[in-house]
């Protein structure tokens, strides 16, 4: 059940043995039900599932691709470089609510990064039983860390001798380690309730695990080997035998199936005994005689056994079920509700019961109605499934008059899908992020393949996001006015959702409308927030299908939620544009030129929030020298940018008057306290004399500058400093001196360039020092023509990173006779 990646990619030749062996060992070492390896893809910022063990690949399709910035355990382990341990559902919901809403089952998880020498290749992940506390998972985590380390070493060796290690294909699906299903066995038993006498043949005794010799003769004696069986026998004797085979545990803890009935006498009365069969889930022919459908799956969803009744009810031909993945053998079961139920059984090992509606053709063939009742009883290695017409199961109420079921059905999306979408939308900020979340959460929940979101601007609809439509198909609809007779316009103007179960219905309602497919269904949803039109959403399905009352209600409600969040995102985008304009106005457009000093500055906004922060740099003429300034205001957003502008103006004013460095920071500190913005700032101020090369430095809680000598030796200059600005009005800032020779480079930077969550800032400073040492000397190294080239090299990694938690500022200065400033 690996499915298809849909991208035509093939797994790399080296991958199969190395990666499948790693996940098999991980599942065994961590006592996991599911193990997986995620690797980087060739697409920046994207992880792809490479190997999945213990769960059908089709059931995990929503998590085949993970954006690195998404708040998921796997992505956090990769991005932060630390293991992520989640002991139970409560901890998962507290730390990763979106992940918990997508898999709301009782399990724990471990995610360990695959890292070698500071280079991240991917993540090794295991899903296993839920436990009370993370401390219980310490041995498993240590075992996974050892496995991940060995895998990282192997991948690093591959990367050293060949192309970069990436994954762009569909995931490989492998069988978990452990024994296969037991051989086919079946036994018979009988109980006389009047005499309380139980008899069983040899196979039944073996399956139940009774001691050798005569079977225990009473129900009380049987309770010690099969605790659930006595109550079932009593109910059957009272005329209430279970309608389906019931799983019980034998003395060895293994799962067996028991089917009971109370035979009738010739005159229609009840016989004095209860008869039954005990069946191994891997049994063969004896189960063929059962009146209910029974079939067994392994943990990859491959059917190992199915009796004729199961084939009849599922609409399969003869042996067409055996040895095939369930969704391949019974294509109409490929729907989100069924997938959710099977995920539940595989991850939690808890039985699940649900109803599923058969396609009309299959229902007509059986003459037993549209609905089937399905029960899944998971074991460690085998899932035993029973299926029967729904009207044979009294605990499942029949469908209502409009054709929908009162019970939870596989045809309707689970209740947690809207919750998952709501949680994910709460984390989306921009209109683009909202659209991406809708694609990620809404389409899989309802089995859709196409999506388009149009937003209203000046009484015209403009495409904001689309996926799945043929290239160029939506172009003619761009910028349509509100008087156009189109379903996407009508749904917004009337505020009424439109559902079309087939393309013929759509064409009949809107003659002449261009169609993107010959088959399929469409839903057009109005995006209206607080009574104001925002736009419209189009959902497309590849197959013709009906929309139940529940689905129409949920889709309409979700459209309102999307509209509300999209409206806020549009306001955010407008405010962000204004904030970016403010920030750009505050940062220097050009650094002043000096005949003996070359300077270069770089600024990179963070990728969280509004991407607007309080980092700044500046170069100011001061007397017969230059003042080099770099600072970092706490926080992000417009307030941080505004405070940064005030501090930059204050420092420039002090520097232009050639005040001593200690007075510059002392005066700026008192100004920030008087302004009382509720923020503090770090700063490093350098007064450089280009003639003598003497630099007088003061620091206010800022990282130390780096100095690269002309011969390449680079050091972090350990200078005394004072507290951050804005805290203590009486703070003092000591002055230190250092001397620069021609060809030397001084680097000032903010902590966003050297600090990463989960890592020590000293390690980041060391890495930057080594990078500056290797960057080359401007004018001497052929690859480093100017100081601007050095600045680009030092910020290259951060510039291409998908995730920058903080903004970054860098200022370089080189004392070199005749050099011109290069910004």
CSV table of N, CA, C and O in Angstrom, one decimal, residues 158 165 285 480 542 684 710:
chain,number,residue,atom,x,y,z
A,158,UNK,N,27.6,8.5,2.2
A,158,UNK,CA,27.1,8.6,0.9
A,158,UNK,C,27.2,9.9,0.3
A,158,UNK,O,27.5,10.1,-0.9
A,165,UNK,N,22.3,13.7,-0.2
A,165,UNK,CA,21.3,12.8,0.2
A,165,UNK,C,19.9,13.5,0.3
A,165,UNK,O,19.7,14.3,1.3
A,285,UNK,N,-10.2,-22.6,5.6
A,285,UNK,CA,-11.5,-23.1,5.1
A,285,UNK,C,-12.6,-23.1,6.2
A,285,UNK,O,-13.7,-22.8,5.8
A,480,UNK,N,-13.1,38.4,-12.5
A,480,UNK,CA,-14.5,38.5,-13.0
A,480,UNK,C,-15.3,39.4,-12.0
A,480,UNK,O,-15.0,39.4,-10.8
A,542,UNK,N,-12.5,14.2,-8.0
A,542,UNK,CA,-12.3,13.5,-9.2
A,542,UNK,C,-13.5,12.5,-9.6
A,542,UNK,O,-13.7,12.2,-10.8
A,684,UNK,N,26.3,47.7,20.5
A,684,UNK,CA,27.7,47.8,20.5
A,684,UNK,C,28.1,49.0,19.7
A,684,UNK,O,27.6,49.2,18.5
A,710,UNK,N,44.9,40.2,9.1
A,710,UNK,CA,45.2,40.0,7.6
A,710,UNK,C,45.6,38.6,7.3
A,710,UNK,O,45.4,38.1,6.2
